[in-house]
Amino acid sequence: MEALSLQGGFADPARDAARAFRAVLNALARPGVIEAVTGAQPPAPMSVAAGVVLLTLADPTTPLWLAPSHDLPALRDWIAFHTGAPLVGPQQAAFALGRWDALQPLDRFAPGTPDYPDRSATLIVDVPALEPATHRLTGPGIRDAATLRLPGDEALRLNAGRFPLGLDLFLCAGDRLAGLPRTVKAEAL
Amino acid sequence: MTDYTFAYLDEQTKRMIRRALLKAVAIPGYQVPFASREMPMPYGWGTGGVQVTAACLTPEDVLKVIDQGADDTTNAVSIRKFFQRTAGVETTEHTAEATLIQTRHRIPETPLTEAQILVYQVPIPEPLRFLEPREVETRRMHALEDYGLMHVKLYEDIARHGAIATAYAYPVKVEGRYVMDPSPIPKFDNPKLSDSPALQLFGAGREQRIYALPPYTTVVSLDFEDHPFAPTKADHACAICGADGSYLDEVIIDDAGGRMFVCSDTDFCASRRTATGEPADA
C-alpha cells in the first residue's frame, strides 16, 4: 500500500461527515438540486463528490462493487484504508461505484424485495457533467418539475417502473453531486 | 466541546442511521428497519427522534425541540439540552429561526420552509399494528398493498360512532402507495403533511424503524366518499392570544369543572402576543 492511499480522508470525521450527509440527504430528497461537497481527495478517476459519498456512507458493513472503470489498485487501497468496505460482486453489493457505461446492465444489482424494498443497491456514478440539463424530472421531492443532465434514458425508466423496488443513484461530477431516487420520473427535454 | 463525539453517537452508528434515512427518502412512507441504539433517556422519550436528529445535525444547525407544541416542557427541554451539550449547536424556540425541528406529536403552526427538516418522535410506526399484531403479516400486507383491514377499521368507527372517531395518529397514504402512521399528531395537523416544503423524517427508537416524507410529497388522509376526512379542533379561540385557527389544548383551571383553551404551539401563541404589544410571558 502506498502512502498516498493514507491521505485524502476527512480531516475532522464527525463534522465533515455531518456536513456531507446533509448535502447528500438534500440531494436525494430534492432531485434536480445540485450540491457541492468537500473533504475527500480520492485517487483518479474517482471524483471528489463520489469520494465524499463513500466516506460518509460506506464502512465494513457495506459490501461495495467497483465497476471496471474504477477497479484500480490505488482506488482499492484508498477505499480499504478509509472505509474498510469489503469488495464483492455486483449482485451482493450495497454500493456500486463507477462510470455509467461500466455499471451497465443495471439489472445485475439488488433491487430489494417486496417485503424489504430498502435492501437495494445504491449506485455512485461518476459522470462528466451535471449540466446542461437533458431531462425533465417529476416525482416526490420536486415542487412542479426540475431539470438535470442524466447519463441514460431507458435504464432509468425501467428502474422507476419497478417502484417500490429499484436502485437509488448519486450522480457525481467533480465536487458536485445530484441524487436520483427510484421515485423520479424522467422525460427527455 | 471535546467531551463527546459530535452529536453523541459514534460514527459507525451515524452511518447506519444515515443509510436508513436515504432509503427512507427513496421509498416515501415505507418503514426502514435500523439498529436503534440505547440512548441516555428512556424509550418513549424520543429515542428514535434523537437518533435521527443526531445523524442529521451539522455544527451550523439551529435546533428547536417541541413536545405537543410546547418548547418548555420536560421532554423538549431535556432533548434541547442534550444536543447543546453533545453537539454544541445553537438552539431556538422560534419556528422561523430553526433549521432542524424535533417534534413530539405536533407540526408547528408557522408554515415550514425548504431550509428546514422536521424530525418526528414515533412510538408505534406500524399503522396496521393494532389490527394485526404479527410483523410478518403487516410486512406482507404493505408488500401487497393490502390495506382493506384499515378501511374496515375506519368503517367500523362510522358504524359505531356515526363518524370516523380516530382523532390522532390518523392513517395516511403516501404517493398512492404506502399507508403510513403520521405519529400521534392530531388529525388537525394531517393536511400539513402533504406538499410540505420541508423534509419530514420519522424515527421510532424502541420499534427500530425510520421513515420519511420528501418535500412536496402527496399525502392523503384515508377516508370514504360519503365520510370525507375533516381536520378537527376544539371549537374555541385561544384564551391567551385569541387565535381561532390554531390547535388548542384544554387546560383544567380549578376543581369545579372550569377550563380554558390555549394554543398548543407556545411559540405561535407568544409571537402573536408580542406582535400585538402584549408581554409575551404574561
PDB file of N, CA, C and O in Angstrom, chain A residues 119-185:
ATOM      1  N   ARG A 119     -33.621  -3.047   0.895  1.00  0.00           N
ATOM      2  CA  ARG A 119     -32.410  -3.866   0.717  1.00  0.00           C
ATOM      3  C   ARG A 119     -31.984  -3.821  -0.744  1.00  0.00           C
ATOM      4  O   ARG A 119     -31.881  -4.842  -1.430  1.00  0.00           O
ATOM      5  N   SER A 120     -31.748  -2.643  -1.217  1.00  0.00           N
ATOM      6  CA  SER A 120     -31.439  -2.409  -2.624  1.00  0.00           C
ATOM      7  C   SER A 120     -30.114  -1.669  -2.723  1.00  0.00           C
ATOM      8  O   SER A 120     -29.688  -1.012  -1.773  1.00  0.00           O
ATOM      9  N   ALA A 121     -29.479  -1.789  -3.878  1.00  0.00           N
ATOM     10  CA  ALA A 121     -28.167  -1.172  -4.061  1.00  0.00           C
ATOM     11  C   ALA A 121     -28.299   0.326  -4.306  1.00  0.00           C
ATOM     12  O   ALA A 121     -29.313   0.806  -4.810  1.00  0.00           O
ATOM     13  N   THR A 122     -27.264   1.050  -3.914  1.00  0.00           N
ATOM     14  CA  THR A 122     -27.145   2.474  -4.212  1.00  0.00           C
ATOM     15  C   THR A 122     -25.966   2.637  -5.165  1.00  0.00           C
ATOM     16  O   THR A 122     -24.869   2.156  -4.870  1.00  0.00           O
ATOM     17  N   LEU A 123     -26.191   3.271  -6.311  1.00  0.00           N
ATOM     18  CA  LEU A 123     -25.128   3.441  -7.294  1.00  0.00           C
ATOM     19  C   LEU A 123     -24.514   4.834  -7.166  1.00  0.00           C
ATOM     20  O   LEU A 123     -25.229   5.832  -7.087  1.00  0.00           O
ATOM     21  N   ILE A 124     -23.181   4.858  -7.134  1.00  0.00           N
ATOM     22  CA  ILE A 124     -22.455   6.124  -7.120  1.00  0.00           C
ATOM     23  C   ILE A 124     -21.810   6.247  -8.498  1.00  0.00           C
ATOM     24  O   ILE A 124     -20.884   5.491  -8.821  1.00  0.00           O
ATOM     25  N   VAL A 125     -22.343   7.140  -9.303  1.00  0.00           N
ATOM     26  CA  VAL A 125     -21.980   7.196 -10.710  1.00  0.00           C
ATOM     27  C   VAL A 125     -21.116   8.431 -10.971  1.00  0.00           C
ATOM     28  O   VAL A 125     -21.542   9.557 -10.690  1.00  0.00           O
ATOM     29  N   ASP A 126     -19.915   8.205 -11.486  1.00  0.00           N
ATOM     30  CA  ASP A 126     -19.072   9.333 -11.905  1.00  0.00           C
ATOM     31  C   ASP A 126     -19.460   9.710 -13.329  1.00  0.00           C
ATOM     32  O   ASP A 126     -19.311   8.913 -14.262  1.00  0.00           O
ATOM     33  N   VAL A 127     -19.999  10.918 -13.479  1.00  0.00           N
ATOM     34  CA  VAL A 127     -20.410  11.397 -14.803  1.00  0.00           C
ATOM     35  C   VAL A 127     -19.547  12.607 -15.165  1.00  0.00           C
ATOM     36  O   VAL A 127     -18.970  13.254 -14.285  1.00  0.00           O
ATOM     37  N   PRO A 128     -19.425  12.910 -16.487  1.00  0.00           N
ATOM     38  CA  PRO A 128     -18.577  14.043 -16.883  1.00  0.00           C
ATOM     39  C   PRO A 128     -19.133  15.384 -16.401  1.00  0.00           C
ATOM     40  O   PRO A 128     -18.376  16.280 -16.029  1.00  0.00           O
ATOM     41  N   ALA A 129     -20.473  15.537 -16.401  1.00  0.00           N
ATOM     42  CA  ALA A 129     -21.058  16.829 -16.030  1.00  0.00           C
ATOM     43  C   ALA A 129     -22.502  16.631 -15.585  1.00  0.00           C
ATOM     44  O   ALA A 129     -23.147  15.639 -15.926  1.00  0.00           O
ATOM     45  N   LEU A 130     -23.003  17.571 -14.781  1.00  0.00           N
ATOM     46  CA  LEU A 130     -24.395  17.539 -14.327  1.00  0.00           C
ATOM     47  C   LEU A 130     -25.233  18.565 -15.082  1.00  0.00           C
ATOM     48  O   LEU A 130     -26.440  18.659 -14.877  1.00  0.00           O
ATOM     49  N   GLU A 131     -24.588  19.346 -15.920  1.00  0.00           N
ATOM     50  CA  GLU A 131     -25.267  20.371 -16.717  1.00  0.00           C
ATOM     51  C   GLU A 131     -24.661  20.351 -18.115  1.00  0.00           C
ATOM     52  O   GLU A 131     -23.517  19.909 -18.277  1.00  0.00           O
ATOM     53  N   PRO A 132     -25.324  20.874 -19.135  1.00  0.00           N
ATOM     54  CA  PRO A 132     -26.687  21.415 -19.120  1.00  0.00           C
ATOM     55  C   PRO A 132     -27.726  20.293 -19.050  1.00  0.00           C
ATOM     56  O   PRO A 132     -27.421  19.136 -19.342  1.00  0.00           O
ATOM     57  N   ALA A 133     -28.931  20.652 -18.634  1.00  0.00           N
ATOM     58  CA  ALA A 133     -29.989  19.674 -18.392  1.00  0.00           C
ATOM     59  C   ALA A 133     -30.395  18.979 -19.680  1.00  0.00           C
ATOM     60  O   ALA A 133     -30.452  19.596 -20.749  1.00  0.00           O
ATOM     61  N   THR A 134     -30.665  17.669 -19.549  1.00  0.00           N
ATOM     62  CA  THR A 134     -31.156  16.901 -20.695  1.00  0.00           C
ATOM     63  C   THR A 134     -32.554  16.350 -20.431  1.00  0.00           C
ATOM     64  O   THR A 134     -33.234  15.941 -21.361  1.00  0.00           O
ATOM     65  N   HIS A 135     -32.936  16.293 -19.148  1.00  0.00           N
ATOM     66  CA  HIS A 135     -34.204  15.668 -18.803  1.00  0.00           C
ATOM     67  C   HIS A 135     -35.010  16.543 -17.849  1.00  0.00           C
ATOM     68  O   HIS A 135     -34.457  17.332 -17.082  1.00  0.00           O
ATOM     69  N   ARG A 136     -36.319  16.322 -17.921  1.00  0.00           N
ATOM     70  CA  ARG A 136     -37.254  16.982 -17.018  1.00  0.00           C
ATOM     71  C   ARG A 136     -37.672  15.942 -15.987  1.00  0.00           C
ATOM     72  O   ARG A 136     -38.070  14.833 -16.340  1.00  0.00           O
ATOM     73  N   LEU A 137     -37.532  16.310 -14.686  1.00  0.00           N
ATOM     74  CA  LEU A 137     -37.817  15.352 -13.617  1.00  0.00           C
ATOM     75  C   LEU A 137     -39.100  15.726 -12.893  1.00  0.00           C
ATOM     76  O   LEU A 137     -39.356  16.899 -12.618  1.00  0.00           O
ATOM     77  N   THR A 138     -39.897  14.702 -12.543  1.00  0.00           N
ATOM     78  CA  THR A 138     -41.051  14.907 -11.673  1.00  0.00           C
ATOM     79  C   THR A 138     -41.073  13.780 -10.652  1.00  0.00           C
ATOM     80  O   THR A 138     -40.447  12.741 -10.854  1.00  0.00           O
ATOM     81  N   GLY A 139     -41.811  13.998  -9.550  1.00  0.00           N
ATOM     82  CA  GLY A 139     -41.909  12.978  -8.506  1.00  0.00           C
ATOM     83  C   GLY A 139     -41.791  13.596  -7.133  1.00  0.00           C
ATOM     84  O   GLY A 139     -41.670  14.823  -7.007  1.00  0.00           O
ATOM     85  N   PRO A 140     -41.812  12.756  -6.079  1.00  0.00           N
ATOM     86  CA  PRO A 140     -41.674  13.268  -4.717  1.00  0.00           C
ATOM     87  C   PRO A 140     -40.366  14.053  -4.560  1.00  0.00           C
ATOM     88  O   PRO A 140     -39.345  13.661  -5.116  1.00  0.00           O
ATOM     89  N   GLY A 141     -40.437  15.141  -3.803  1.00  0.00           N
ATOM     90  CA  GLY A 141     -39.248  15.971  -3.607  1.00  0.00           C
ATOM     91  C   GLY A 141     -39.147  17.120  -4.584  1.00  0.00           C
ATOM     92  O   GLY A 141     -38.308  18.009  -4.412  1.00  0.00           O
ATOM     93  N   ILE A 142     -39.988  17.092  -5.630  1.00  0.00           N
ATOM     94  CA  ILE A 142     -39.909  18.117  -6.670  1.00  0.00           C
ATOM     95  C   ILE A 142     -41.214  18.895  -6.684  1.00  0.00           C
ATOM     96  O   ILE A 142     -42.299  18.305  -6.746  1.00  0.00           O
ATOM     97  N   ARG A 143     -41.109  20.213  -6.619  1.00  0.00           N
ATOM     98  CA  ARG A 143     -42.311  21.032  -6.474  1.00  0.00           C
ATOM     99  C   ARG A 143     -43.204  20.909  -7.718  1.00  0.00           C
ATOM    100  O   ARG A 143     -44.302  20.432  -7.640  1.00  0.00           O
ATOM    101  N   ASP A 144     -42.770  21.335  -8.852  1.00  0.00           N
ATOM    102  CA  ASP A 144     -43.534  21.130 -10.087  1.00  0.00           C
ATOM    103  C   ASP A 144     -42.730  20.217 -11.009  1.00  0.00           C
ATOM    104  O   ASP A 144     -43.130  19.121 -11.323  1.00  0.00           O
ATOM    105  N   ALA A 145     -41.588  20.727 -11.432  1.00  0.00           N
ATOM    106  CA  ALA A 145     -40.679  19.924 -12.237  1.00  0.00           C
ATOM    107  C   ALA A 145     -39.271  20.479 -12.042  1.00  0.00           C
ATOM    108  O   ALA A 145     -39.093  21.660 -11.768  1.00  0.00           O
ATOM    109  N   ALA A 146     -38.282  19.607 -12.166  1.00  0.00           N
ATOM    110  CA  ALA A 146     -36.881  20.020 -12.082  1.00  0.00           C
ATOM    111  C   ALA A 146     -36.185  19.525 -13.344  1.00  0.00           C
ATOM    112  O   ALA A 146     -36.757  18.750 -14.111  1.00  0.00           O
ATOM    113  N   THR A 147     -34.965  19.990 -13.568  1.00  0.00           N
ATOM    114  CA  THR A 147     -34.217  19.520 -14.727  1.00  0.00           C
ATOM    115  C   THR A 147     -32.836  19.069 -14.277  1.00  0.00           C
ATOM    116  O   THR A 147     -32.308  19.538 -13.274  1.00  0.00           O
ATOM    117  N   LEU A 148     -32.268  18.123 -15.036  1.00  0.00           N
ATOM    118  CA  LEU A 148     -30.938  17.606 -14.709  1.00  0.00           C
ATOM    119  C   LEU A 148     -30.365  16.929 -15.942  1.00  0.00           C
ATOM    120  O   LEU A 148     -31.112  16.481 -16.815  1.00  0.00           O
ATOM    121  N   ARG A 149     -29.038  16.867 -16.001  1.00  0.00           N
ATOM    122  CA  ARG A 149     -28.379  16.112 -17.067  1.00  0.00           C
ATOM    123  C   ARG A 149     -28.254  14.668 -16.611  1.00  0.00           C
ATOM    124  O   ARG A 149     -27.607  14.381 -15.606  1.00  0.00           O
ATOM    125  N   LEU A 150     -28.894  13.755 -17.321  1.00  0.00           N
ATOM    126  CA  LEU A 150     -28.853  12.335 -16.961  1.00  0.00           C
ATOM    127  C   LEU A 150     -27.972  11.579 -17.944  1.00  0.00           C
ATOM    128  O   LEU A 150     -27.945  11.885 -19.127  1.00  0.00           O
ATOM    129  N   PRO A 151     -27.254  10.544 -17.445  1.00  0.00           N
ATOM    130  CA  PRO A 151     -26.353   9.792 -18.319  1.00  0.00           C
ATOM    131  C   PRO A 151     -27.099   8.797 -19.207  1.00  0.00           C
ATOM    132  O   PRO A 151     -26.576   8.360 -20.219  1.00  0.00           O
ATOM    133  N   GLY A 152     -28.309   8.404 -18.816  1.00  0.00           N
ATOM    134  CA  GLY A 152     -29.027   7.384 -19.587  1.00  0.00           C
ATOM    135  C   GLY A 152     -30.502   7.673 -19.618  1.00  0.00           C
ATOM    136  O   GLY A 152     -30.969   8.653 -19.047  1.00  0.00           O
ATOM    137  N   ASP A 153     -31.241   6.795 -20.260  1.00  0.00           N
ATOM    138  CA  ASP A 153     -32.658   7.045 -20.501  1.00  0.00           C
ATOM    139  C   ASP A 153     -33.455   5.802 -20.128  1.00  0.00           C
ATOM    140  O   ASP A 153     -34.147   5.760 -19.119  1.00  0.00           O
ATOM    141  N   GLU A 154     -33.272   4.765 -20.965  1.00  0.00           N
ATOM    142  CA  GLU A 154     -34.078   3.547 -20.858  1.00  0.00           C
ATOM    143  C   GLU A 154     -33.862   2.849 -19.508  1.00  0.00           C
ATOM    144  O   GLU A 154     -34.828   2.452 -18.847  1.00  0.00           O
ATOM    145  N   ALA A 155     -32.598   2.732 -19.078  1.00  0.00           N
ATOM    146  CA  ALA A 155     -32.306   2.035 -17.827  1.00  0.00           C
ATOM    147  C   ALA A 155     -32.974   2.732 -16.645  1.00  0.00           C
ATOM    148  O   ALA A 155     -33.498   2.083 -15.737  1.00  0.00           O
ATOM    149  N   LEU A 156     -32.993   4.069 -16.664  1.00  0.00           N
ATOM    150  CA  LEU A 156     -33.599   4.815 -15.567  1.00  0.00           C
ATOM    151  C   LEU A 156     -35.117   4.703 -15.609  1.00  0.00           C
ATOM    152  O   LEU A 156     -35.784   4.657 -14.571  1.00  0.00           O
ATOM    153  N   ARG A 157     -35.671   4.637 -16.827  1.00  0.00           N
ATOM    154  CA  ARG A 157     -37.118   4.498 -16.967  1.00  0.00           C
ATOM    155  C   ARG A 157     -37.569   3.142 -16.409  1.00  0.00           C
ATOM    156  O   ARG A 157     -38.548   3.053 -15.665  1.00  0.00           O
ATOM    157  N   LEU A 158     -36.802   2.097 -16.740  1.00  0.00           N
ATOM    158  CA  LEU A 158     -37.109   0.762 -16.219  1.00  0.00           C
ATOM    159  C   LEU A 158     -37.001   0.744 -14.695  1.00  0.00           C
ATOM    160  O   LEU A 158     -37.814   0.140 -14.004  1.00  0.00           O
ATOM    161  N   ASN A 159     -35.972   1.422 -14.169  1.00  0.00           N
ATOM    162  CA  ASN A 159     -35.757   1.461 -12.727  1.00  0.00           C
ATOM    163  C   ASN A 159     -36.950   2.112 -12.030  1.00  0.00           C
ATOM    164  O   ASN A 159     -37.462   1.591 -11.035  1.00  0.00           O
ATOM    165  N   ALA A 160     -37.417   3.234 -12.553  1.00  0.00           N
ATOM    166  CA  ALA A 160     -38.544   3.941 -11.933  1.00  0.00           C
ATOM    167  C   ALA A 160     -39.816   3.097 -12.016  1.00  0.00           C
ATOM    168  O   ALA A 160     -40.661   3.157 -11.124  1.00  0.00           O
ATOM    169  N   GLY A 161     -39.931   2.272 -13.072  1.00  0.00           N
ATOM    170  CA  GLY A 161     -41.131   1.463 -13.253  1.00  0.00           C
ATOM    171  C   GLY A 161     -41.244   0.313 -12.283  1.00  0.00           C
ATOM    172  O   GLY A 161     -42.305  -0.309 -12.186  1.00  0.00           O
ATOM    173  N   ARG A 162     -40.167   0.009 -11.534  1.00  0.00           N
ATOM    174  CA  ARG A 162     -40.206  -1.134 -10.618  1.00  0.00           C
ATOM    175  C   ARG A 162     -40.626  -0.738  -9.211  1.00  0.00           C
ATOM    176  O   ARG A 162     -40.667  -1.576  -8.321  1.00  0.00           O
ATOM    177  N   PHE A 163     -40.922   0.559  -8.998  1.00  0.00           N
ATOM    178  CA  PHE A 163     -41.238   1.024  -7.657  1.00  0.00           C
ATOM    179  C   PHE A 163     -42.283   0.121  -7.006  1.00  0.00           C
ATOM    180  O   PHE A 163     -43.242  -0.264  -7.670  1.00  0.00           O
ATOM    181  N   PRO A 164     -42.203  -0.234  -5.716  1.00  0.00           N
ATOM    182  CA  PRO A 164     -41.248   0.290  -4.723  1.00  0.00           C
ATOM    183  C   PRO A 164     -39.862  -0.351  -4.766  1.00  0.00           C
ATOM    184  O   PRO A 164     -39.005   0.057  -3.990  1.00  0.00           O
ATOM    185  N   LEU A 165     -39.629  -1.341  -5.609  1.00  0.00           N
ATOM    186  CA  LEU A 165     -38.264  -1.843  -5.760  1.00  0.00           C
ATOM    187  C   LEU A 165     -37.480  -0.838  -6.613  1.00  0.00           C
ATOM    188  O   LEU A 165     -38.053   0.042  -7.228  1.00  0.00           O
ATOM    189  N   GLY A 166     -36.171  -1.023  -6.657  1.00  0.00           N
ATOM    190  CA  GLY A 166     -35.385  -0.174  -7.543  1.00  0.00           C
ATOM    191  C   GLY A 166     -34.073   0.255  -6.930  1.00  0.00           C
ATOM    192  O   GLY A 166     -33.796   0.002  -5.753  1.00  0.00           O
ATOM    193  N   LEU A 167     -33.258   0.900  -7.745  1.00  0.00           N
ATOM    194  CA  LEU A 167     -31.947   1.391  -7.333  1.00  0.00           C
ATOM    195  C   LEU A 167     -32.021   2.893  -7.112  1.00  0.00           C
ATOM    196  O   LEU A 167     -32.819   3.578  -7.745  1.00  0.00           O
ATOM    197  N   ASP A 168     -31.182   3.385  -6.208  1.00  0.00           N
ATOM    198  CA  ASP A 168     -31.068   4.823  -5.999  1.00  0.00           C
ATOM    199  C   ASP A 168     -29.677   5.245  -6.431  1.00  0.00           C
ATOM    200  O   ASP A 168     -28.706   4.536  -6.201  1.00  0.00           O
ATOM    201  N   LEU A 169     -29.591   6.408  -7.091  1.00  0.00           N
ATOM    202  CA  LEU A 169     -28.334   6.820  -7.702  1.00  0.00           C
ATOM    203  C   LEU A 169     -27.851   8.151  -7.151  1.00  0.00           C
ATOM    204  O   LEU A 169     -28.662   9.027  -6.821  1.00  0.00           O
ATOM    205  N   PHE A 170     -26.535   8.284  -7.060  1.00  0.00           N
ATOM    206  CA  PHE A 170     -25.922   9.597  -6.877  1.00  0.00           C
ATOM    207  C   PHE A 170     -25.057   9.852  -8.102  1.00  0.00           C
ATOM    208  O   PHE A 170     -24.194   9.042  -8.442  1.00  0.00           O
ATOM    209  N   LEU A 171     -25.330  10.964  -8.786  1.00  0.00           N
ATOM    210  CA  LEU A 171     -24.522  11.351  -9.939  1.00  0.00           C
ATOM    211  C   LEU A 171     -23.485  12.347  -9.456  1.00  0.00           C
ATOM    212  O   LEU A 171     -23.827  13.363  -8.840  1.00  0.00           O
ATOM    213  N   CYS A 172     -22.214  12.038  -9.707  1.00  0.00           N
ATOM    214  CA  CYS A 172     -21.127  12.857  -9.181  1.00  0.00           C
ATOM    215  C   CYS A 172     -20.276  13.388 -10.320  1.00  0.00           C
ATOM    216  O   CYS A 172     -19.897  12.645 -11.227  1.00  0.00           O
ATOM    217  N   ALA A 173     -19.978  14.681 -10.279  1.00  0.00           N
ATOM    218  CA  ALA A 173     -19.070  15.289 -11.249  1.00  0.00           C
ATOM    219  C   ALA A 173     -18.224  16.299 -10.499  1.00  0.00           C
ATOM    220  O   ALA A 173     -18.752  17.281  -9.964  1.00  0.00           O
ATOM    221  N   GLY A 174     -16.914  16.060 -10.438  1.00  0.00           N
ATOM    222  CA  GLY A 174     -16.045  16.952  -9.682  1.00  0.00           C
ATOM    223  C   GLY A 174     -16.460  16.947  -8.220  1.00  0.00           C
ATOM    224  O   GLY A 174     -16.619  15.895  -7.613  1.00  0.00           O
ATOM    225  N   ASP A 175     -16.669  18.154  -7.656  1.00  0.00           N
ATOM    226  CA  ASP A 175     -17.070  18.218  -6.249  1.00  0.00           C
ATOM    227  C   ASP A 175     -18.570  18.441  -6.117  1.00  0.00           C
ATOM    228  O   ASP A 175     -19.044  18.871  -5.074  1.00  0.00           O
ATOM    229  N   ARG A 176     -19.321  18.132  -7.179  1.00  0.00           N
ATOM    230  CA  ARG A 176     -20.765  18.363  -7.125  1.00  0.00           C
ATOM    231  C   ARG A 176     -21.523  17.051  -7.328  1.00  0.00           C
ATOM    232  O   ARG A 176     -21.057  16.154  -8.042  1.00  0.00           O
ATOM    233  N   LEU A 177     -22.685  16.961  -6.697  1.00  0.00           N
ATOM    234  CA  LEU A 177     -23.455  15.728  -6.829  1.00  0.00           C
ATOM    235  C   LEU A 177     -24.948  16.027  -6.883  1.00  0.00           C
ATOM    236  O   LEU A 177     -25.411  17.055  -6.390  1.00  0.00           O
ATOM    237  N   ALA A 178     -25.683  15.094  -7.491  1.00  0.00           N
ATOM    238  CA  ALA A 178     -27.138  15.153  -7.548  1.00  0.00           C
ATOM    239  C   ALA A 178     -27.676  13.779  -7.186  1.00  0.00           C
ATOM    240  O   ALA A 178     -27.035  12.764  -7.449  1.00  0.00           O
ATOM    241  N   GLY A 179     -28.854  13.745  -6.576  1.00  0.00           N
ATOM    242  CA  GLY A 179     -29.468  12.480  -6.178  1.00  0.00           C
ATOM    243  C   GLY A 179     -30.577  12.098  -7.131  1.00  0.00           C
ATOM    244  O   GLY A 179     -31.254  12.959  -7.702  1.00  0.00           O
ATOM    245  N   LEU A 180     -30.729  10.784  -7.324  1.00  0.00           N
ATOM    246  CA  LEU A 180     -31.773  10.290  -8.233  1.00  0.00           C
ATOM    247  C   LEU A 180     -32.435   9.080  -7.576  1.00  0.00           C
ATOM    248  O   LEU A 180     -32.068   7.944  -7.847  1.00  0.00           O
ATOM    249  N   PRO A 181     -33.428   9.330  -6.669  1.00  0.00           N
ATOM    250  CA  PRO A 181     -34.109   8.198  -6.047  1.00  0.00           C
ATOM    251  C   PRO A 181     -34.964   7.462  -7.064  1.00  0.00           C
ATOM    252  O   PRO A 181     -35.266   7.990  -8.134  1.00  0.00           O
ATOM    253  N   ARG A 182     -35.376   6.239  -6.718  1.00  0.00           N
ATOM    254  CA  ARG A 182     -36.152   5.393  -7.658  1.00  0.00           C
ATOM    255  C   ARG A 182     -37.491   6.014  -8.019  1.00  0.00           C
ATOM    256  O   ARG A 182     -38.121   5.603  -8.984  1.00  0.00           O
ATOM    257  N   THR A 183     -37.950   6.992  -7.209  1.00  0.00           N
ATOM    258  CA  THR A 183     -39.273   7.587  -7.432  1.00  0.00           C
ATOM    259  C   THR A 183     -39.295   8.598  -8.577  1.00  0.00           C
ATOM    260  O   THR A 183     -40.366   9.016  -9.004  1.00  0.00           O
ATOM    261  N   VAL A 184     -38.113   9.003  -9.068  1.00  0.00           N
ATOM    262  CA  VAL A 184     -38.065  10.066 -10.078  1.00  0.00           C
ATOM    263  C   VAL A 184     -38.536   9.554 -11.440  1.00  0.00           C
ATOM    264  O   VAL A 184     -38.132   8.487 -11.898  1.00  0.00           O
ATOM    265  N   LYS A 185     -39.397  10.350 -12.062  1.00  0.00           N
ATOM    266  CA  LYS A 185     -39.785  10.066 -13.442  1.00  0.00           C
ATOM    267  C   LYS A 185     -39.103  11.102 -14.326  1.00  0.00           C
ATOM    268  O   LYS A 185     -39.237  12.302 -14.109  1.00  0.00           O
TER     269      LYS A 185
END
